[in-house]
Amino acid sequence: MAKKYVYAFGDGKAEGNAKMRNELGGKGANIAEMTNLGIPVPPGFTISTEASTRFMESGGEHPDGLDEQVSKHIAVLESRMGSGFGDKDNPLLVSVRSGARISMPGMMDTVLNIGLNDRTVQGLARRTDNPRFAYDSYRRFIHMYGDVVMGVEHELFEGLLARRRQKAGVEQDNQLSVKDLEELIEDYKGLVKSEKTMAFPEDPRRQLWGAIDAVFESWNGNRAVVYRRIHGIPNDWGTAVNVQAMVFGNMGEDSATGVAFTRDPANGEPRFYGEYLINAQGEDVVAGIRTPMSVSMQVSDEQSGISLEAKMPKAYGQLVAVYKRLERHYRDMQDIEFTIQQGKLWLLQTRSGKRTGRSAIRIAVDMVSEGLIDKREAIKRVNPDQLEQLLHPMIDPTINAEPITKGLPASPGAASGCVVFSVEEALQSVAKGDKVVLVRVETSPEDVEGMKAAEAILTARGGMTSHAAVVARGMGKCCVVGASELQVDYQRKTLLVKGDTIEAGDTITVDGTTGHVYKGRLRTVEPILDDFYNQFMSWADEFRKLRVRANADTPEDAENAVQFGAEGIGLARTEHMFFKEDRIPVVREMIMAANREERVRALRQIQPMQREDFLGVFRAMQGRPVTIRLLDPPLHEFLPHDDEDIANTARHIGRSQDEVRAVVSSLQEFNPMLGHRGCRLGITYPEIYEVQAEAIVEAAIAASREGIDVKPEIMVPLVSIKQELVELRERIQRVATDVMNREGVHIRFLIGTMIEVPRAALLADQIAEVADFFSFGTNDLTQLTFGFSRDDSGKYLADYMSKGILHGDPFETIDQAGVGHLVRTAVEKGRRANPKLKIGICGEHGGDPESVAFFGAVGLDYVSCSPFRVPVARLAAAQVAVENSR
Amino acid sequence: MAKKYVYAFGDGKAEGNAKMRNELGGKGANIAEMTNLGIPVPPGFTISTEASTRFMESGGEHPDGLDEQVSKHIAVLESRMGSGFGDKDNPLLVSVRSGARISMPGMMDTVLNIGLNDRTVQGLARRTDNPRFAYDSYRRFIHMYGDVVMGVEHELFEGLLARRRQKAGVEQDNQLSVKDLEELIEDYKGLVKSEKTMAFPEDPRRQLWGAIDAVFESWNGNRAVVYRRIHGIPNDWGTAVNVQAMVFGNMGEDSATGVAFTRDPANGEPRFYGEYLINAQGEDVVAGIRTPMSVSMQVSDEQSGISLEAKMPKAYGQLVAVYKRLERHYRDMQDIEFTIQQGKLWLLQTRSGKRTGRSAIRIAVDMVSEGLIDKREAIKRVNPDQLEQLLHPMIDPTINAEPITKGLPASPGAASGCVVFSVEEALQSVAKGDKVVLVRVETSPEDVEGMKAAEAILTARGGMTSHAAVVARGMGKCCVVGASELQVDYQRKTLLVKGDTIEAGDTITVDGTTGHVYKGRLRTVEPILDDFYNQFMSWADEFRKLRVRANADTPEDAENAVQFGAEGIGLARTEHMFFKEDRIPVVREMIMAANREERVRALRQIQPMQREDFLGVFRAMQGRPVTIRLLDPPLHEFLPHDDEDIANTARHIGRSQDEVRAVVSSLQEFNPMLGHRGCRLGITYPEIYEVQAEAIVEAAIAASREGIDVKPEIMVPLVSIKQELVELRERIQRVATDVMNREGVHIRFLIGTMIEVPRAALLADQIAEVADFFSFGTNDLTQLTFGFSRDDSGKYLADYMSKGILHGDPFETIDQAGVGHLVRTAVEKGRRANPKLKIGICGEHGGDPESVAFFGAVGLDYVSCSPFRVPVARLAAAQVAVENSR
């Protein structure tokens, strides 16, 4: 016996159900489910995904039995509808729609009105008493079928249509008479014949098989293949085909069509929210030719009279009953499509409705109170990325502006301001009370003060983990990077975008959530953190096992982080403190030192400043753990680069400008990322780390004297060899012991290391023997594992993603196969060698939900991310915990 | 019963033997062995290494039983010598020497004449009938013991000695009278007492224990600890202590002392080769105060009359018998020390003699003919690094010049020439017939023509795998890099070295084998590849399993490689061909192209040039496999950088200088090593690789038409993601098929990839599915695994090695634990996924013996290295095969 490929639905009974998504596709499974629920759905049948798989495997043959099964089910459908396929008086018309497991652009979508031909169109005209409608449907059918199934160019049909309008002397298609349409239909048929050297098929069965085969073949269409490659969807999934009797919302004033959400998709309020049109087809609602009206009365006073509720109370009552049924059944907010044909309600589709982050939270919390779902389910219902929307201003969604360019969405939120090109301009403008957007080719640590002053940052270069991106996220400041169409001219103080010039002082708006940049000031909507949010996050915290810390360098950042729910600081970068205006001269003095003595003298000046910084952070964190990373960047980053700055530095430290230039040039490196930085500095200039360790311990003692149960964790960066950590640990320990003996106070502290070099991950067992904790630096680890510079990779990574070579930016979401393998190895080896090892991650991946889920699964103790990503990480951590608990 | 710590030797019987190196140290084991052989050795005993380990563990306690055992053995020694320890008439004198498993600087070395005091010195004077000798020995003893054992500063003794000379009115120590010496001895004792507040020990037993404890303690001396850390020697090995009766070569004209090699250490000729002094102590031979004479008559006519053979024929006869015995016994050339006391021969030490590479080969080949060793043993007898000496000129070893500075020995050999600072100067001077040394801060691909023209290359920056080092090794040209004391001033055309100025045109000599740089021209010795060498290498080839290929970019390099025994080319870098003067403008045109069409147009001009290059290489290799790597470096490297060059390029391609500058700046990268290079270029500009693949296949077809059984292997660099190779492989395959169809000729070729990114190694199973071969690029792999830039790491790597954080430069010898782990993983995973996978390595490690041994053990198919390193790799590969075969 042949395999079953066709699954019927209709009259309250379906052979499939919602669980058969793999066999029937998303659309087919939901149609079957609705049918089984007794909800009125136009009857029809679904051809399984397996049929399409067989079709492809055999190179275009229908599998055994498919033809017979389809014929049989068409017969069933005819009897159910009381009409006949090709019947000249009462023709059965069907739609054919594709439906893969997940919705996929590039696939053939829909052919409506299959079954129309020169004879049946007359029957349709008679039965609807609307010849215009019948012939318009017919010409649309030939156009749609000719284009989608037969491959005749869309524009050729449009050309004939335009010529026909001209001939008829009308401007709109709907002004064409029945006769015009009849002639147009002849034109269309002639076009098909001349283009394809075959007549347009009159036989409804040939029409049907043509459409079904077209769906099968569209699975291997170019766009679909690329889409699958980019999104990592297997080629052998195949697609289902849904064949369904047509129903018409345009059969008169007692007919209608509409779409609705069972709750408000914008804010989640529990009200039925939809739009409909009387005497119309589904396409009309979407196309926006006529303005649709509200389904419910409650929405607004003006609408109440023309609402579906008022106009067709009976059908509305049915619809309400159906939506409540569906929501209860699916236990989620639904997005439904319906048609009312001559007073009778038909449901065409139901699916989980898309919603904003705010709506998602409100719906999840409400549904828990309503007993529809439990807290675990609620946690799974909100996409962590959506939380971002709640935490930052966004451009008013009602505004429909055209962006002038697009970059990478490096740090979310939206803001407007006058364009400035330098830190000085930024500070001056802000002092005058202006709001500014700092525009740079790329930023460096010297720009940090300007970034702080600006509302938003925009760069022409750099990727998701470039300096601008990382710092902006840390500040929670809107930022777009790598907007490569921008030509920044610092001299002329202009910004060229595709021939358009923007000058310093002009206002622009930057949307860091989408990467878009706009001219002028666009209205923004402020974020709201309401009780629903708080309730929801408290549930997340209840379930999650991963702790969430923040990356924060200053007391202000630290306070901010605590407010967002951070349970500690996973990364305090000591170098960011070095760039402050009052410190950088001393830092430079330290770097320019000719010998150890001079260096120590300069470091002695820096020490009290660092101590105060640390004390401030300890105070802000009130006993939560604080991980402080010792100096990491190459010294070159701190040095002056322009002539003025060099002159100032030379004056300050009493050397000649040539001497300063010589040091600057001697510290230049070809590949600073692989250069003299991290613990390599600590090895060659032991005094730097010694002074930093001293400042940490002194600050910790001061904090403990204030009654704070201080928990410093001293972190050594960029270790690749165990012996590096052995030597530095010994040194730090010695300094700490000296300070504690001198002060007569004992504090607890940990010494650990970043795992950010592949070798450290590979030899984590050795390193764990001398580390109290590991913190993965996945930015560097990703750079080194792929050999991708985060600053330079923008150029080719975009290309890689568009070609499907990579399915995502590995600097945004951790590469589980490669970098993740190293993380897993290091965790296993590290814990085996040192069971008490505490393990976290402080790279940018710490705030990416998919990555957080991975870190949770691998068994890390905590993730650390920018303060503004803390809620995102808390939710992602809760989701992985809920997932793992089953 | 207490453990045995003391092992006696004497009178033809020893408790130890040569195999007990771990217990008795190297020196002790050999002394025992000689004793057992019946060779006359002054009797004594060895305290085992375990005693010193216990001493250290207990914090300075002698282990139970040690004191008694030493006392017992002193008594045995007294009876053997017929003298008494402290006996005023016939005193026993002993030496105390340390002796670890391997010789180690920083350890206490030797104290002679223990047993002398105010009384025994008189007995010695009487018995030798030489009071001057006796008192001189005594004052030397106090000096040596006071310094080494008691820690009184050496200079203080020297000061007293100088004052005493002054007082006596003499210039030389040996002009001091017995009375002077007696007074000096009193001065010395006073010094010790005032410095150490204790008298110099008169009791011979206290002297002995002081010396033994000093040896024990010297194991933990600073220098010894650092040495062990640097060389990775375990701290718990401990050291043995050898206590031995003194014999004197200075007891008159019938006494003598000398050192000898059993074969010529310079050229390996089988003749007894040594030097001796009559009436002298061992130190005198080494110190060079008197000129030693030849042991044998055969060495030269002048020497024959004063040779030991002539002067003391009987002792000489004994010595010859002993040396033959020792050689036969140890089956290796020996370095021996002997003393003749009043006509009686004593052997003090024997060990394998150090020898030049040439000597090592000659001795190994001769010993096989003599039946002393077999071929396997012969192969193990030559250090592969020594082969280098044979292949390059070296500075005449008889010259004793002082280097002006030292850098890294990047490419061996020695050469002299006038200093030039640029390619232009180099070419001009060479055109005039001068020999030049090219001196640069560092080199870049633009300098290659100048490097070719020069005799030697010297740079102030860069490491063992910097551009200069790699290119010079490829050329077999002498090169010293990273000579950081040099200050190169391109403007003034001078070279500053520690205040000394060298100007353009001055002659210097560069020794790439040692890293030394000398002023002026030093005489060099040309390499000799004789029959012994050929015989030896043919044995190596007989045993080795690893194939050896060469890295060669041009037909000339390829021919050279074949002459050195290369069995194929493992890496032909296509980009080196791009830098030729007639090509670089077209290459630049290609890079500056505004779109695909322009780029293809430029590539079409490059294609025939590349084809000719490849054809030349195929011809040179005559059917041996040739691996050609597609374009690898970032395009920026090919662009003009100075104004003149930019102007020329702009003129050539018909663009404005500003446009050229804009492209140059847009291609600049922060970390080019991690940038847009390797297969990333092939993905974003598919036409580049397509044209290269076409040129390779066309050249292969042309070669095959000439009857060459051509075997091209097309190599895709820098793959980190399987899909990169999938895409590029498809493209290369398509181009190849097109060309072969067009030409009607089918050739076999492979498509493979470099494994040089950690991710590629970790996911080698995936990549192997689409690769015919892997070639490890261990330079990049090392860079990325450690996060060390090979160009910038010189700054800290030196520090790392001197501090013992690293035991060697990982760019020179592969880091087995980290990088090697990735290599091993990739080999296992790759072979599992694709059993036919061919695997080689083409990084600089391919020519490093220790690394070659590792690659052999891991199971690679071949290594590829610079042509001049091919013999080294052949030998190293043979050694690992011999090692594995047991």
mmCIF file of N, CA, C and O in Angstrom, chain B residues 65 70 72 200 235 252 259 323 331 388 507 519 584 595 624 716 881:
data_model
loop_
_atom_site.group_PDB
_atom_site.id
_atom_site.type_symbol
_atom_site.label_atom_id
_atom_site.label_comp_id
_atom_site.label_asym_id
_atom_site.label_seq_id
_atom_site.Cartn_x
_atom_site.Cartn_y
_atom_site.Cartn_z
ATOM 1 N N GLY B 65 73.066 8.234 58.727
ATOM 2 C CA GLY B 65 74.042 7.295 58.183
ATOM 3 C C GLY B 65 75.071 7.929 57.284
ATOM 4 O O GLY B 65 76.122 7.361 57.019
ATOM 5 N N VAL B 70 80.612 8.405 55.203
ATOM 6 C CA VAL B 70 81.722 9.224 54.699
ATOM 7 C C VAL B 70 82.993 8.925 55.501
ATOM 8 O O VAL B 70 84.066 8.729 54.936
ATOM 9 N N LYS B 72 83.768 6.283 57.106
ATOM 10 C CA LYS B 72 84.267 4.956 56.758
ATOM 11 C C LYS B 72 85.059 5.012 55.454
ATOM 12 O O LYS B 72 86.148 4.448 55.321
ATOM 13 N N PHE B 200 89.493 30.163 59.897
ATOM 14 C CA PHE B 200 89.522 29.230 58.796
ATOM 15 C C PHE B 200 89.715 27.842 59.371
ATOM 16 O O PHE B 200 90.583 27.644 60.214
ATOM 17 N N ASN B 235 63.564 20.298 40.035
ATOM 18 C CA ASN B 235 64.306 20.719 41.223
ATOM 19 C C ASN B 235 64.709 19.552 42.098
ATOM 20 O O ASN B 235 65.632 19.661 42.893
ATOM 21 N N GLY B 252 107.206 17.688 39.339
ATOM 22 C CA GLY B 252 108.540 17.664 38.745
ATOM 23 C C GLY B 252 108.479 17.373 37.261
ATOM 24 O O GLY B 252 107.388 17.320 36.666
ATOM 25 N N VAL B 259 94.751 17.472 28.464
ATOM 26 C CA VAL B 259 93.409 17.114 27.998
ATOM 27 C C VAL B 259 93.572 16.605 26.578
ATOM 28 O O VAL B 259 94.476 17.045 25.861
ATOM 29 N N TYR B 323 92.962 5.410 25.808
ATOM 30 C CA TYR B 323 91.978 6.104 24.977
ATOM 31 C C TYR B 323 91.307 5.132 24.027
ATOM 32 O O TYR B 323 90.097 5.201 23.785
ATOM 33 N N ARG B 331 82.051 3.516 22.755
ATOM 34 C CA ARG B 331 81.686 3.567 21.340
ATOM 35 C C ARG B 331 81.416 5.010 20.896
ATOM 36 O O ARG B 331 80.494 5.294 20.140
ATOM 37 N N GLU B 388 73.653 22.538 9.873
ATOM 38 C CA GLU B 388 73.625 23.918 9.379
ATOM 39 C C GLU B 388 75.025 24.439 9.089
ATOM 40 O O GLU B 388 75.271 25.098 8.092
ATOM 41 N N THR B 507 82.208 48.589 6.319
ATOM 42 C CA THR B 507 82.053 47.143 6.222
ATOM 43 C C THR B 507 81.758 46.528 7.585
ATOM 44 O O THR B 507 82.370 46.908 8.589
ATOM 45 N N LYS B 519 82.443 44.577 13.466
ATOM 46 C CA LYS B 519 82.966 45.628 12.596
ATOM 47 C C LYS B 519 83.975 45.015 11.639
ATOM 48 O O LYS B 519 84.701 44.089 12.016
ATOM 49 N N ILE B 584 54.138 44.478 -9.836
ATOM 50 C CA ILE B 584 53.463 45.181 -8.750
ATOM 51 C C ILE B 584 52.491 46.258 -9.270
ATOM 52 O O ILE B 584 51.407 46.428 -8.709
ATOM 53 N N ASN B 595 35.460 47.960 -9.380
ATOM 54 C CA ASN B 595 34.416 46.936 -9.454
ATOM 55 C C ASN B 595 35.012 45.640 -10.006
ATOM 56 O O ASN B 595 36.181 45.578 -10.354
ATOM 57 N N ARG B 624 57.712 15.945 -8.957
ATOM 58 C CA ARG B 624 57.519 15.894 -7.502
ATOM 59 C C ARG B 624 56.296 16.760 -7.156
ATOM 60 O O ARG B 624 55.995 17.710 -7.866
ATOM 61 N N VAL B 716 44.367 26.332 0.017
ATOM 62 C CA VAL B 716 43.575 27.495 0.436
ATOM 63 C C VAL B 716 44.020 27.889 1.840
ATOM 64 O O VAL B 716 43.971 27.069 2.745
ATOM 65 N N ALA B 881 62.514 8.399 13.385
ATOM 66 C CA ALA B 881 62.165 7.055 12.903
ATOM 67 C C ALA B 881 62.977 6.006 13.652
ATOM 68 O O ALA B 881 62.446 4.979 14.095
#
